Amino acid sequence: MQLKTDSRQPISILFVEDDEIILELQSSILAKSLPDVILYTAVNGRLGLELFKTHTPDIVITDINMSEMCGVQMAENIRALTTVTKIIAITGKSIKTSKHGEAVTICNPDGKTVKFDYVIVKPVDLSELFGVVEQFIGEIITPAIKLSNYAA
Amino acid sequence: MTPDTNTYHKAVHTSQNRYIWLFVLLAIALVGIFFGTKIYVDYTRAIRTAEERLLTQTRVIDENIVTNLTVVNLLLNDVASKLKDTSASSQLNHYLKHHLSMPLGIRTLLITDSQGNVTYSNRDELIGKDFPKNRDYFKVPRDAPDKGMLFLSPPYTTILGKYVLNITKPLIGKQDEFNGIVSVTLDPEYFAALLSSTIYTPDNRVSLVYDNGTVFIAVPEARIQVAGTTVTHGSAFLQHLSSGRPTSVRVAVCKILGDKRLFAYRTNIPKGVRFDRQLIVIASRNLHEVLAVWRFDTGIELAIFLLFASVSIFITKTMLRHGGKLKRLEESRAHLAAIVEFSDDAIISLDMNGVILSWNAGAERLFAYTADEAIGQSIAMLIPPELQDEENRILQNLKAGELVAPLRTVRIAKDGDRIDVSVTSSPLKDTTGMIIVASKIIRDITECKLAEQGLLESQLQLQIAHSRQQIVSEELELQNEELQNQNQELKVLWEKSRQAEASLLESRHDLDRAQEVGSIGSWRLDIRINLLTWSDENYRIFGISKGTPLTYETFLSSIHPDDRHYVDTQWNAGLRGEPYDIEHRLLINDQVKWVREKAYLEFEKDGTLIGGYGITQDITDRKQAEIALQESEQRTQQALQVSRSFTFDWVPVTDQVVRSASCAVILKLTGDEAVHDTGGHYFQCIHPDDSVHFVQKLHGLTPASDSYTAEYRYICTDGSEITLEEIGQASFDANGKMIRLVGVATDITLRKNAEIALKSANEELERRVAERTRELAASINHLQSEIRERELAEETIRKETSERLKAVETLREKEQMLLQQSRQAAMGEMIGNIAHQWRQPLNTLGLYTQRLGIFYGSPDFNKEFLDSSIAKSMEIIKHMSKTIDDFRDYFKPEKEKADFNVIEAIKNTLSLLEGSFQNPKITIDVAEHDNPVITGYQNEFSQVFLNILNNAREVLIEREIADARVLITIGSVGNSAVVTVADNAGGIPDELINKVFDPYFTTKGPQAGTGIGLFMSKTIIEKNMGGRLTVRNTDTGAEFRIEVEHATQN
């Protein structure tokens, strides 16, 4: 993984959701709300992981319960590749959520735990989601600028 | 055969065997080398063939790809050139659409300006968009414009979720300025189809890979989609690249498939097309599969070889063993013959008619018939006439195949002697098992019989001795008594003898007095005048009247005839000058008289007798007393002898001891030493252990206490030891000094021995009693400890029983608790289901709602958008409403049992579970063979069914079953409705299948389930509905079976 030092490069987001209606709805909302962001979408964890390997997006937003590789397994694979990417989970299960913006660990079916940077429980409050995404974008861009300043 | 020749033969035999073995093994080795070579050649051929085919495959793919890409290149060139021709620009969009119909899998074609804005596209909606400016396929040609180069992207997923790849050509102006790109998006399925069409075996895989190792496309994607990933056989791939050769073949391990594969690499060299990177075609096959045919052939060849080797070894071994066996058989036959010939026993064989067939040397010796004489004769000649039957019986038994016990009987030899023999008969069979000959071993047992008789007698004696011994102890008591009686008698006798002695002394005294005072007859002889004169007294003594002429003859006639010769002899001796003093008897008027005669004869100097005188004394009284004494003495001696006693008389002053003659036998002495001894000597012979005590006893004697009894052991001269019992009495002088010791000693050795035997018998008895007592004590101890143990065990059992009662009580309480828990669990599960069913629609609804706010104000927010949002929201709301109704129905409590339709109940339940069986997908098939109606609480039945389905679902998910299925059958068997629920999850492990209905049994983690679902299901079906709930494993998985009786028709 290369650190994105070029601040000109736009932020990219990978959105993974297996319900096609929700995928379409939410990605259209995301595209509308974040026009400068490159959005990749996938209907399951496996495809999501492939897209991640190809494009290495900055932020991953994923459903948890999916056929063909669930969100936790995908996140586990992504974490094996890089720890920089921010991963946000949207889950239908009533579990601990990030009320104060803290990271949450989720257990996958094999018993492994994976750290998510943020967890949102369905039904999604978009203002919460966008708030987190914008916060993360800010975190990603700032060190990049600092680095470029340093280089200069 | 002597041992030496034996060894020699064996040695020759072994060395011959060695050559045969060497030859056989050489043959096997040659065949082995042949097969080995063939297997090796086949192996190389198989590999080479596979390599050639893989290389051919890569060439085919390569050519096709090249052709395809060339066409695309031409197309792009064409489009680029069309762009330059401004006059054609109005038709360009149409032209581009036209190109889409070409069979190249083109999805999108677009042209951008230098800023990345789409100027032309076959898809109208893309025109004017500027998304390409962020894409690699725009950025790469923009940053390094090269007119002749094509940019080839890895496959990626578009915003719309499509999987595509992109080929882009830069548009370069006349001043080499960058004017934008012309780009096509290709459907990789087209390439995939192309690659797939070349696959020729299931294990064959082909891929297109960039020279940096990134996979462009790979087929078949059985396990994992690999596009964009790195090649998994890195080092082999790098070796190929560094070799610089267009093609190469390598063996490597595929990290994803985890198998060893044969890889063929071909570096693509497009003709007329230049890409920004090289493409490498890789075709591979599983090495294991490549060698499958070779392995099969090798297996067969090895089997043939092993068969050949083992058969040849077996045949050789059998042949050699057979040869050796014959030789051994011959040797053993000779050996047996020798045994038979030299046996001491008579060994003969008979045919079944009793005719003698063989006759050994032993038989010749025993029966005195030679072999020539005996063979051919009937066995009957050896059998005494009265025993003829016996042999027939033996032969019959042998014919019947029965065993014949060795027989003791009598046989007749040639000379007619009867011999005691033992006969052992046994059958001899021919190879078919038929009994053809009887063999007999006959042994002379005459001596044996004698010995047996001797043995019998000695045994008899032994028995007698034994019984005698038993009597001894009784007799001993008697003997003891007898001995005491005898002692008593002895004492009496002793007293008597002492009295006799005393009377003798008295009579001697009387005689002396008589001599002094009484008249003694006297005579006088004068040879010269031949005159013999007797005194008056002399006449009276001889009983001759006075005046009777006296001659020697007169004198002689008065003498007892028995003594005349003695007197005559003594007188004649007296005449020769010897003293004449004799005692003899007279017989006067038939009365015997004892006289003592003493003569004093006078001689001339020349020795001539001149005369003499003498006295005659009547000693009849004295003599009679003497005889009485002698007789008494004899009787005493006899009594002493019989009682094995002797008397003694010891005078301490002289130390002389006088003993009675009976002591000779007792002390084993002879002659004078028996009667005369010294005290000192006698004490020496007393056993040292006893002598001190004995001597002390003697020293202790005083006039007041002058008698004693003692018992001591005496050692005889021959070393033997006897025990004596002595009774004695001492006499003392006036000074109290012992002057005499007299007594009787009795040999009590026998009694003593008997006493010792008795004592030892007593001791033995005591010992046995003690032993028995000890044993009894031990067994009592043992019994006591057993009792203690039993008491302990009883105590334990009492405790266990009370504990068990407590456990039963606890169990009952637990069961109550379980019922409660199960109701709560069912409720919880249902709430979980509702939550699951609602979560998604709620989320969707939320998104629709929030979207309105976000889209408000944008051109997209119009009436149509609003209507569709509202319609979709309402649809979701209605669906949720229906869901809650379904669940409410399901939870409606039922007060009473009712008849219900099984299929309906199951379908209702399935509709509730729809959601949870969608993701991951589990196919539920329902087979209805009947439409049964049963009685009970429908909700409970549904709960059971739900439990079973939920279990199946959890197992299917947990085991990641690819084509997860649940088959539900509804039917009837006899009078019962039968519902089975079978999954294909592989079944329940054997060790667990008996536990699944136990409460709290669960294979899931503690959070996953309470483990009481199946327990409650069984309770509901079996207790509440009177049916049966069972489980078994099918070929594919577990099958639960619910059986409930049909509702009664009324």
PDB file of C-alpha atoms in Angstrom, chain A residues 9-10 17-19 21-22 25-26 28-29 32-33 38-41 46-47 50-51 53-55 63 65-67 73 92-94 110 121-127 130, chain B residues 134-135 139 154-161 163 223-229 835-836 839-840 842-844 846-848 850-851 854-855 858-860 872 919-921 960:
ATOM      1  CA  GLN A   9      -5.981  12.562  -6.023  1.00  0.00           C
ATOM      2  CA  PRO A  10      -9.668  12.360  -5.183  1.00  0.00           C
ATOM      3  CA  GLU A  17     -24.349  -4.047   0.112  1.00  0.00           C
ATOM      4  CA  ASP A  18     -26.143  -7.171  -1.072  1.00  0.00           C
ATOM      5  CA  ASP A  19     -29.687  -5.800  -1.139  1.00  0.00           C
ATOM      6  CA  ILE A  21     -32.576  -1.813  -3.827  1.00  0.00           C
ATOM      7  CA  ILE A  22     -30.577  -0.462  -0.923  1.00  0.00           C
ATOM      8  CA  LEU A  25     -30.700   3.883  -3.285  1.00  0.00           C
ATOM      9  CA  GLN A  26     -27.762   4.483  -1.023  1.00  0.00           C
ATOM     10  CA  SER A  28     -27.309   7.315  -5.578  1.00  0.00           C
ATOM     11  CA  ILE A  29     -27.570   9.266  -2.305  1.00  0.00           C
ATOM     12  CA  LYS A  32     -25.365  13.027  -4.867  1.00  0.00           C
ATOM     13  CA  SER A  33     -24.000  14.055  -1.497  1.00  0.00           C
ATOM     14  CA  ILE A  38     -15.050   8.174  -6.676  1.00  0.00           C
ATOM     15  CA  LEU A  39     -17.564   5.529  -5.695  1.00  0.00           C
ATOM     16  CA  TYR A  40     -17.075   1.813  -6.278  1.00  0.00           C
ATOM     17  CA  THR A  41     -19.925  -0.567  -5.494  1.00  0.00           C
ATOM     18  CA  ARG A  46     -16.013 -11.167  -2.545  1.00  0.00           C
ATOM     19  CA  LEU A  47     -16.541  -8.669  -5.309  1.00  0.00           C
ATOM     20  CA  GLU A  50     -11.566  -7.629  -5.571  1.00  0.00           C
ATOM     21  CA  LEU A  51     -12.497  -4.064  -6.162  1.00  0.00           C
ATOM     22  CA  LYS A  53      -7.443  -4.883  -4.419  1.00  0.00           C
ATOM     23  CA  THR A  54      -7.759  -3.149  -7.748  1.00  0.00           C
ATOM     24  CA  HIS A  55      -8.506   0.374  -6.594  1.00  0.00           C
ATOM     25  CA  ASP A  63     -23.081  -4.320   5.122  1.00  0.00           C
ATOM     26  CA  ASN A  65     -24.674  -9.958   6.640  1.00  0.00           C
ATOM     27  CA  MET A  66     -24.109 -10.869   2.984  1.00  0.00           C
ATOM     28  CA  SER A  67     -23.998 -14.023   0.885  1.00  0.00           C
ATOM     29  CA  GLN A  73     -14.610 -11.597   6.441  1.00  0.00           C
ATOM     30  CA  GLY A  92     -28.896  -5.059  10.911  1.00  0.00           C
ATOM     31  CA  LYS A  93     -27.980  -6.742  14.128  1.00  0.00           C
ATOM     32  CA  SER A  94     -28.428  -5.027  17.430  1.00  0.00           C
ATOM     33  CA  ASP A 110     -15.054 -18.129  12.522  1.00  0.00           C
ATOM     34  CA  VAL A 121     -27.023   0.077  12.990  1.00  0.00           C
ATOM     35  CA  LYS A 122     -29.849  -0.113  10.474  1.00  0.00           C
ATOM     36  CA  PRO A 123     -31.993   1.777   9.760  1.00  0.00           C
ATOM     37  CA  VAL A 124     -29.206   4.137   8.702  1.00  0.00           C
ATOM     38  CA  ASP A 125     -29.272   7.726   9.796  1.00  0.00           C
ATOM     39  CA  LEU A 126     -27.656   9.352   6.795  1.00  0.00           C
ATOM     40  CA  SER A 127     -26.561  12.426   8.724  1.00  0.00           C
ATOM     41  CA  PHE A 130     -22.122  11.441   6.207  1.00  0.00           C
TER      42      PHE A 130
ATOM     43  CA  ASN B 134      -9.940  10.250 -12.786  1.00  0.00           C
ATOM     44  CA  ARG B 135      -9.476   6.980 -14.525  1.00  0.00           C
ATOM     45  CA  LYS B 139      -4.317   9.489 -16.909  1.00  0.00           C
ATOM     46  CA  PRO B 154      -6.998  -4.691 -15.709  1.00  0.00           C
ATOM     47  CA  PRO B 155     -10.628  -5.748 -15.425  1.00  0.00           C
ATOM     48  CA  TYR B 156     -12.581  -3.665 -12.898  1.00  0.00           C
ATOM     49  CA  THR B 157     -16.114  -3.153 -11.697  1.00  0.00           C
ATOM     50  CA  THR B 158     -17.957  -0.058 -12.799  1.00  0.00           C
ATOM     51  CA  ILE B 159     -20.270   2.050 -10.684  1.00  0.00           C
ATOM     52  CA  LEU B 160     -23.088   0.005 -12.130  1.00  0.00           C
ATOM     53  CA  GLY B 161     -21.468  -3.139 -10.848  1.00  0.00           C
ATOM     54  CA  TYR B 163     -17.147  -6.215 -14.655  1.00  0.00           C
ATOM     55  CA  ARG B 223     -12.756 -21.362  -6.812  1.00  0.00           C
ATOM     56  CA  ILE B 224     -11.911 -17.748  -6.840  1.00  0.00           C
ATOM     57  CA  GLN B 225     -12.039 -14.864  -9.204  1.00  0.00           C
ATOM     58  CA  VAL B 226      -8.413 -14.055  -9.727  1.00  0.00           C
ATOM     59  CA  ALA B 227      -8.542 -11.034 -11.970  1.00  0.00           C
ATOM     60  CA  GLY B 228      -6.343  -8.321 -10.521  1.00  0.00           C
ATOM     61  CA  THR B 229      -4.555 -10.726  -8.239  1.00  0.00           C
ATOM     62  CA  ALA B 835     -36.560  -7.992  14.228  1.00  0.00           C
ATOM     63  CA  HIS B 836     -34.826  -9.662  11.305  1.00  0.00           C
ATOM     64  CA  ARG B 839     -34.714  -4.535   9.946  1.00  0.00           C
ATOM     65  CA  GLN B 840     -34.233  -4.486   6.160  1.00  0.00           C
ATOM     66  CA  LEU B 842     -37.065  -0.298   7.974  1.00  0.00           C
ATOM     67  CA  ASN B 843     -33.667   0.565   6.564  1.00  0.00           C
ATOM     68  CA  THR B 844     -35.051   0.862   3.052  1.00  0.00           C
ATOM     69  CA  GLY B 846     -35.445   5.197   6.139  1.00  0.00           C
ATOM     70  CA  LEU B 847     -33.344   5.644   3.024  1.00  0.00           C
ATOM     71  CA  TYR B 848     -36.379   6.562   0.904  1.00  0.00           C
ATOM     72  CA  GLN B 850     -33.940  10.651   3.870  1.00  0.00           C
ATOM     73  CA  ARG B 851     -33.373  10.702   0.147  1.00  0.00           C
ATOM     74  CA  ILE B 854     -31.072  15.156   0.126  1.00  0.00           C
ATOM     75  CA  PHE B 855     -32.495  15.341  -3.410  1.00  0.00           C
ATOM     76  CA  SER B 858     -31.825  19.178  -7.420  1.00  0.00           C
ATOM     77  CA  PRO B 859     -33.232  18.787 -10.919  1.00  0.00           C
ATOM     78  CA  ASP B 860     -33.900  15.135 -10.150  1.00  0.00           C
ATOM     79  CA  LYS B 872     -42.230   2.343  -2.656  1.00  0.00           C
ATOM     80  CA  ASN B 919     -29.515 -15.442   3.143  1.00  0.00           C
ATOM     81  CA  PRO B 920     -27.533 -17.589   2.687  1.00  0.00           C
ATOM     82  CA  LYS B 921     -29.788 -19.349   0.255  1.00  0.00           C
ATOM     83  CA  GLU B 960     -20.929 -24.046   4.635  1.00  0.00           C
TER      84      GLU B 960
END
